[in-house]
């Protein structure tokens, strides 16, 4: 764990965020992103971290790659990691990105043909304090298109969970319905998406890197069998399963990038019976 004073770390991270933000690409960069049915898209990735309750240093970093559009598991990597950066609201990327980036690099070295064409990140992208959340950070450093999908509203830039917001949620009638997340400056930073007919709680979608908001929202909806897009759902489920297998007496929690003014929120429970058949735990070594 870093021994630098938090104030010094924050200043350092602010500078690094600003530098990385100069490399951010917002907009479609691939032909499949412009296709109405995403023709040419074959592999989608998802990343997540899960923790043992009471331990905020050791975590299971999870990467999954699923086929598109049938969402079958092609690859997974479950790896125990030690996080050496403290949690500071608005700077979650500095804590989580290194482990997730290493997982992508292990895949690139071991089975490059299975590299995802887009990565779903359990957290925010442009919808962030400084418009550079975890999905942006991972996207810029990996070079891959990334989409941020948060399960809870990050109350920033004038977007709050007020009566108007709740009214907009209630107006979402069916899967695929959306409303914009607009900052005080008038910039659309993301969209709230009702991801399925059966789920009344929206997810919050924002651009991470190398994709437009429209394509990010359409693809998120296309990847949803339940409320959460399948790549993130599988990553969350398999990381929890890894911890249950290797630490059977421990209580589990997950690090969630969807924070409200610094307060972390627990991820929803996922039925392990929905795990794809044939999925095996295959941790890789650096």
PDB file of C-alpha atoms in Angstrom, residues 8-191:
ATOM      1  CA  UNK A   8       0.051  14.234  -2.401  1.00  0.00           C
ATOM      2  CA  UNK A   9      -1.396  11.146  -4.072  1.00  0.00           C
ATOM      3  CA  UNK A  10      -4.488  13.024  -5.221  1.00  0.00           C
ATOM      4  CA  UNK A  11      -2.433  15.781  -6.832  1.00  0.00           C
ATOM      5  CA  UNK A  12      -0.276  13.189  -8.584  1.00  0.00           C
ATOM      6  CA  UNK A  13      -3.327  11.265  -9.779  1.00  0.00           C
ATOM      7  CA  UNK A  14      -5.073  14.413 -10.985  1.00  0.00           C
ATOM      8  CA  UNK A  15      -2.065  15.207 -13.166  1.00  0.00           C
ATOM      9  CA  UNK A  16      -1.927  11.664 -14.534  1.00  0.00           C
ATOM     10  CA  UNK A  17      -5.676  11.639 -15.221  1.00  0.00           C
ATOM     11  CA  UNK A  18      -5.397  14.904 -17.127  1.00  0.00           C
ATOM     12  CA  UNK A  19      -2.517  13.531 -19.230  1.00  0.00           C
ATOM     13  CA  UNK A  20      -4.333  10.279 -20.019  1.00  0.00           C
ATOM     14  CA  UNK A  21      -7.500  12.185 -20.859  1.00  0.00           C
ATOM     15  CA  UNK A  22      -5.660  13.823 -23.765  1.00  0.00           C
ATOM     16  CA  UNK A  23      -5.492  10.361 -25.384  1.00  0.00           C
ATOM     17  CA  UNK A  24      -9.189   9.605 -24.921  1.00  0.00           C
ATOM     18  CA  UNK A  25     -11.196   8.881 -28.086  1.00  0.00           C
ATOM     19  CA  UNK A  26     -14.942   9.439 -27.872  1.00  0.00           C
ATOM     20  CA  UNK A  27     -16.712   8.120 -30.964  1.00  0.00           C
ATOM     21  CA  UNK A  28     -16.948   5.004 -33.091  1.00  0.00           C
ATOM     22  CA  UNK A  29     -13.618   3.750 -34.390  1.00  0.00           C
ATOM     23  CA  UNK A  30     -14.615   0.287 -35.680  1.00  0.00           C
ATOM     24  CA  UNK A  31     -16.935  -0.686 -38.531  1.00  0.00           C
ATOM     25  CA  UNK A  32     -18.940  -3.060 -36.327  1.00  0.00           C
ATOM     26  CA  UNK A  33     -19.870  -0.173 -34.034  1.00  0.00           C
ATOM     27  CA  UNK A  34     -21.666   1.582 -36.896  1.00  0.00           C
ATOM     28  CA  UNK A  35     -23.604  -1.521 -37.944  1.00  0.00           C
ATOM     29  CA  UNK A  36     -27.244  -1.711 -36.749  1.00  0.00           C
ATOM     30  CA  UNK A  37     -26.727  -5.328 -35.655  1.00  0.00           C
ATOM     31  CA  UNK A  38     -22.980  -5.030 -34.868  1.00  0.00           C
ATOM     32  CA  UNK A  39     -21.923  -7.130 -37.848  1.00  0.00           C
ATOM     33  CA  UNK A  40     -18.277  -8.113 -37.382  1.00  0.00           C
ATOM     34  CA  UNK A  41     -18.396  -8.179 -33.600  1.00  0.00           C
ATOM     35  CA  UNK A  42     -17.504 -11.655 -32.345  1.00  0.00           C
ATOM     36  CA  UNK A  43     -15.956 -11.274 -28.866  1.00  0.00           C
ATOM     37  CA  UNK A  44     -16.953  -9.096 -25.903  1.00  0.00           C
ATOM     38  CA  UNK A  45     -15.023  -8.865 -22.653  1.00  0.00           C
ATOM     39  CA  UNK A  46     -15.965  -8.099 -19.070  1.00  0.00           C
ATOM     40  CA  UNK A  47     -13.833  -7.244 -16.032  1.00  0.00           C
ATOM     41  CA  UNK A  48     -14.481  -7.108 -12.307  1.00  0.00           C
ATOM     42  CA  UNK A  49     -12.825  -7.366  -8.893  1.00  0.00           C
ATOM     43  CA  UNK A  50     -14.202  -9.190  -5.845  1.00  0.00           C
ATOM     44  CA  UNK A  51     -12.988  -8.959  -2.274  1.00  0.00           C
ATOM     45  CA  UNK A  52     -13.145 -10.944   0.939  1.00  0.00           C
ATOM     46  CA  UNK A  53     -15.141  -8.943   3.452  1.00  0.00           C
ATOM     47  CA  UNK A  54     -12.861  -6.997   5.759  1.00  0.00           C
ATOM     48  CA  UNK A  55      -9.864  -7.227   3.402  1.00  0.00           C
ATOM     49  CA  UNK A  56      -9.514  -4.197   1.133  1.00  0.00           C
ATOM     50  CA  UNK A  57      -6.079  -5.163  -0.209  1.00  0.00           C
ATOM     51  CA  UNK A  58      -6.378  -8.702  -1.579  1.00  0.00           C
ATOM     52  CA  UNK A  59      -8.873  -9.288  -4.365  1.00  0.00           C
ATOM     53  CA  UNK A  60      -9.787 -11.594  -7.217  1.00  0.00           C
ATOM     54  CA  UNK A  61      -9.296  -9.817 -10.541  1.00  0.00           C
ATOM     55  CA  UNK A  62     -11.507 -11.364 -13.201  1.00  0.00           C
ATOM     56  CA  UNK A  63     -11.526 -11.201 -16.988  1.00  0.00           C
ATOM     57  CA  UNK A  64     -14.029 -13.021 -19.159  1.00  0.00           C
ATOM     58  CA  UNK A  65     -14.431 -13.126 -22.927  1.00  0.00           C
ATOM     59  CA  UNK A  66     -17.799 -14.140 -24.351  1.00  0.00           C
ATOM     60  CA  UNK A  67     -18.895 -14.832 -27.897  1.00  0.00           C
ATOM     61  CA  UNK A  68     -21.255 -12.353 -29.513  1.00  0.00           C
ATOM     62  CA  UNK A  69     -24.180 -12.522 -29.932  1.00  0.00           C
ATOM     63  CA  UNK A  70     -24.773 -15.860 -28.148  1.00  0.00           C
ATOM     64  CA  UNK A  71     -22.835 -14.919 -24.965  1.00  0.00           C
ATOM     65  CA  UNK A  72     -20.964 -18.204 -24.578  1.00  0.00           C
ATOM     66  CA  UNK A  73     -17.866 -18.253 -22.395  1.00  0.00           C
ATOM     67  CA  UNK A  74     -14.684 -18.414 -24.497  1.00  0.00           C
ATOM     68  CA  UNK A  75     -12.058 -17.523 -21.905  1.00  0.00           C
ATOM     69  CA  UNK A  76     -11.683 -16.622 -18.264  1.00  0.00           C
ATOM     70  CA  UNK A  77      -8.834 -15.590 -15.999  1.00  0.00           C
ATOM     71  CA  UNK A  78      -9.243 -15.501 -12.217  1.00  0.00           C
ATOM     72  CA  UNK A  79      -6.204 -14.094 -10.412  1.00  0.00           C
ATOM     73  CA  UNK A  80      -5.598 -13.107  -6.800  1.00  0.00           C
ATOM     74  CA  UNK A  81      -3.960  -9.681  -6.647  1.00  0.00           C
ATOM     75  CA  UNK A  82      -2.780  -7.281  -3.962  1.00  0.00           C
ATOM     76  CA  UNK A  83      -3.891  -3.684  -4.509  1.00  0.00           C
ATOM     77  CA  UNK A  84      -1.188  -1.213  -3.524  1.00  0.00           C
ATOM     78  CA  UNK A  85      -3.207   2.005  -3.941  1.00  0.00           C
ATOM     79  CA  UNK A  86      -5.700   3.248  -1.344  1.00  0.00           C
ATOM     80  CA  UNK A  87      -9.351   3.845  -2.175  1.00  0.00           C
ATOM     81  CA  UNK A  88      -9.978   7.548  -2.837  1.00  0.00           C
ATOM     82  CA  UNK A  89     -13.351   8.647  -4.225  1.00  0.00           C
ATOM     83  CA  UNK A  90     -13.001   9.630  -7.868  1.00  0.00           C
ATOM     84  CA  UNK A  91      -9.707   7.785  -8.298  1.00  0.00           C
ATOM     85  CA  UNK A  92     -10.823   4.141  -8.232  1.00  0.00           C
ATOM     86  CA  UNK A  93      -9.009   3.561 -11.542  1.00  0.00           C
ATOM     87  CA  UNK A  94      -5.599   3.929  -9.894  1.00  0.00           C
ATOM     88  CA  UNK A  95      -6.529   1.127  -7.543  1.00  0.00           C
ATOM     89  CA  UNK A  96      -8.138  -1.301 -10.010  1.00  0.00           C
ATOM     90  CA  UNK A  97      -6.747  -0.659 -13.501  1.00  0.00           C
ATOM     91  CA  UNK A  98      -3.286  -2.252 -13.043  1.00  0.00           C
ATOM     92  CA  UNK A  99      -4.737  -5.680 -12.180  1.00  0.00           C
ATOM     93  CA  UNK A 100      -7.306  -5.539 -14.980  1.00  0.00           C
ATOM     94  CA  UNK A 101      -4.688  -4.409 -17.476  1.00  0.00           C
ATOM     95  CA  UNK A 102      -2.432  -7.304 -16.478  1.00  0.00           C
ATOM     96  CA  UNK A 103      -5.300  -9.734 -17.116  1.00  0.00           C
ATOM     97  CA  UNK A 104      -5.740  -8.365 -20.638  1.00  0.00           C
ATOM     98  CA  UNK A 105      -2.003  -8.596 -21.259  1.00  0.00           C
ATOM     99  CA  UNK A 106      -1.922 -12.219 -20.079  1.00  0.00           C
ATOM    100  CA  UNK A 107      -4.636 -13.012 -22.601  1.00  0.00           C
ATOM    101  CA  UNK A 108      -2.778 -11.161 -25.354  1.00  0.00           C
ATOM    102  CA  UNK A 109       0.326 -13.257 -24.657  1.00  0.00           C
ATOM    103  CA  UNK A 110      -1.451 -16.596 -24.177  1.00  0.00           C
ATOM    104  CA  UNK A 111      -4.311 -16.538 -26.696  1.00  0.00           C
ATOM    105  CA  UNK A 112      -4.278 -13.369 -28.801  1.00  0.00           C
ATOM    106  CA  UNK A 113      -7.023 -14.721 -31.070  1.00  0.00           C
ATOM    107  CA  UNK A 114      -9.437 -14.423 -28.118  1.00  0.00           C
ATOM    108  CA  UNK A 115      -8.741 -10.772 -27.320  1.00  0.00           C
ATOM    109  CA  UNK A 116     -12.067  -8.956 -26.885  1.00  0.00           C
ATOM    110  CA  UNK A 117     -13.089  -6.348 -29.431  1.00  0.00           C
ATOM    111  CA  UNK A 118     -14.747  -4.344 -26.675  1.00  0.00           C
ATOM    112  CA  UNK A 119     -14.568  -4.507 -22.871  1.00  0.00           C
ATOM    113  CA  UNK A 120     -17.454  -3.901 -20.476  1.00  0.00           C
ATOM    114  CA  UNK A 121     -16.284  -2.323 -17.217  1.00  0.00           C
ATOM    115  CA  UNK A 122     -18.257  -2.462 -13.984  1.00  0.00           C
ATOM    116  CA  UNK A 123     -18.089   1.274 -13.347  1.00  0.00           C
ATOM    117  CA  UNK A 124     -18.201   4.637 -15.043  1.00  0.00           C
ATOM    118  CA  UNK A 125     -16.467   6.157 -18.039  1.00  0.00           C
ATOM    119  CA  UNK A 126     -17.152   9.778 -18.983  1.00  0.00           C
ATOM    120  CA  UNK A 127     -19.847   9.929 -16.315  1.00  0.00           C
ATOM    121  CA  UNK A 128     -17.345  10.851 -13.633  1.00  0.00           C
ATOM    122  CA  UNK A 129     -16.120  13.744 -11.492  1.00  0.00           C
ATOM    123  CA  UNK A 130     -13.510  14.745 -14.082  1.00  0.00           C
ATOM    124  CA  UNK A 131     -15.044  12.846 -17.034  1.00  0.00           C
ATOM    125  CA  UNK A 132     -12.411  10.124 -16.832  1.00  0.00           C
ATOM    126  CA  UNK A 133     -13.558   7.117 -14.840  1.00  0.00           C
ATOM    127  CA  UNK A 134     -12.343   3.533 -14.647  1.00  0.00           C
ATOM    128  CA  UNK A 135     -13.661   2.580 -18.109  1.00  0.00           C
ATOM    129  CA  UNK A 136     -11.802   5.515 -19.694  1.00  0.00           C
ATOM    130  CA  UNK A 137      -8.607   4.749 -17.796  1.00  0.00           C
ATOM    131  CA  UNK A 138      -8.594   1.075 -18.785  1.00  0.00           C
ATOM    132  CA  UNK A 139      -9.555   1.898 -22.359  1.00  0.00           C
ATOM    133  CA  UNK A 140      -6.773   4.411 -22.917  1.00  0.00           C
ATOM    134  CA  UNK A 141      -4.096   2.184 -21.372  1.00  0.00           C
ATOM    135  CA  UNK A 142      -5.249  -0.993 -23.125  1.00  0.00           C
ATOM    136  CA  UNK A 143      -6.115   0.677 -26.432  1.00  0.00           C
ATOM    137  CA  UNK A 144      -9.379  -1.278 -26.534  1.00  0.00           C
ATOM    138  CA  UNK A 145     -12.911   0.080 -26.933  1.00  0.00           C
ATOM    139  CA  UNK A 146     -14.446   0.174 -23.457  1.00  0.00           C
ATOM    140  CA  UNK A 147     -17.930   0.778 -22.066  1.00  0.00           C
ATOM    141  CA  UNK A 148     -18.688   1.794 -18.501  1.00  0.00           C
ATOM    142  CA  UNK A 149     -21.828   0.270 -16.978  1.00  0.00           C
ATOM    143  CA  UNK A 150     -22.677   1.206 -13.395  1.00  0.00           C
ATOM    144  CA  UNK A 151     -25.497  -0.288 -11.352  1.00  0.00           C
ATOM    145  CA  UNK A 152     -25.888   2.749  -9.122  1.00  0.00           C
ATOM    146  CA  UNK A 153     -25.971   6.456  -9.869  1.00  0.00           C
ATOM    147  CA  UNK A 154     -22.792   8.444  -9.331  1.00  0.00           C
ATOM    148  CA  UNK A 155     -24.097  11.814  -8.182  1.00  0.00           C
ATOM    149  CA  UNK A 156     -21.749  14.233  -9.912  1.00  0.00           C
ATOM    150  CA  UNK A 157     -21.807  17.274 -12.180  1.00  0.00           C
ATOM    151  CA  UNK A 158     -25.332  18.235 -11.141  1.00  0.00           C
ATOM    152  CA  UNK A 159     -26.867  14.797 -11.729  1.00  0.00           C
ATOM    153  CA  UNK A 160     -28.592  13.700  -8.524  1.00  0.00           C
ATOM    154  CA  UNK A 161     -31.068  11.076  -7.456  1.00  0.00           C
ATOM    155  CA  UNK A 162     -33.816  13.649  -6.955  1.00  0.00           C
ATOM    156  CA  UNK A 163     -37.536  13.577  -7.726  1.00  0.00           C
ATOM    157  CA  UNK A 164     -36.933  14.399 -11.377  1.00  0.00           C
ATOM    158  CA  UNK A 165     -34.472  11.512 -11.706  1.00  0.00           C
ATOM    159  CA  UNK A 166     -36.886   9.086 -10.055  1.00  0.00           C
ATOM    160  CA  UNK A 167     -39.661  10.323 -12.333  1.00  0.00           C
ATOM    161  CA  UNK A 168     -37.471   9.655 -15.366  1.00  0.00           C
ATOM    162  CA  UNK A 169     -36.810   6.130 -14.101  1.00  0.00           C
ATOM    163  CA  UNK A 170     -40.533   5.511 -13.701  1.00  0.00           C
ATOM    164  CA  UNK A 171     -41.073   6.686 -17.290  1.00  0.00           C
ATOM    165  CA  UNK A 172     -38.865   3.884 -18.654  1.00  0.00           C
ATOM    166  CA  UNK A 173     -41.532   1.501 -19.922  1.00  0.00           C
ATOM    167  CA  UNK A 174     -39.596  -1.333 -21.567  1.00  0.00           C
ATOM    168  CA  UNK A 175     -36.161  -2.759 -22.197  1.00  0.00           C
ATOM    169  CA  UNK A 176     -34.097  -0.393 -24.339  1.00  0.00           C
ATOM    170  CA  UNK A 177     -35.731   2.801 -23.045  1.00  0.00           C
ATOM    171  CA  UNK A 178     -33.231   5.468 -21.974  1.00  0.00           C
ATOM    172  CA  UNK A 179     -32.888   8.987 -20.670  1.00  0.00           C
ATOM    173  CA  UNK A 180     -29.795  11.213 -20.765  1.00  0.00           C
ATOM    174  CA  UNK A 181     -27.405  11.981 -17.915  1.00  0.00           C
ATOM    175  CA  UNK A 182     -26.663  15.637 -18.563  1.00  0.00           C
ATOM    176  CA  UNK A 183     -24.108  17.698 -16.637  1.00  0.00           C
ATOM    177  CA  UNK A 184     -24.647  21.228 -15.366  1.00  0.00           C
ATOM    178  CA  UNK A 185     -22.718  22.452 -18.406  1.00  0.00           C
ATOM    179  CA  UNK A 186     -25.246  20.755 -20.714  1.00  0.00           C
ATOM    180  CA  UNK A 187     -22.962  17.929 -21.859  1.00  0.00           C
ATOM    181  CA  UNK A 188     -24.496  14.463 -22.136  1.00  0.00           C
ATOM    182  CA  UNK A 189     -22.145  12.233 -20.139  1.00  0.00           C
ATOM    183  CA  UNK A 190     -24.108   9.003 -20.345  1.00  0.00           C
ATOM    184  CA  UNK A 191     -27.544   7.442 -20.369  1.00  0.00           C
TER     185      UNK A 191
END
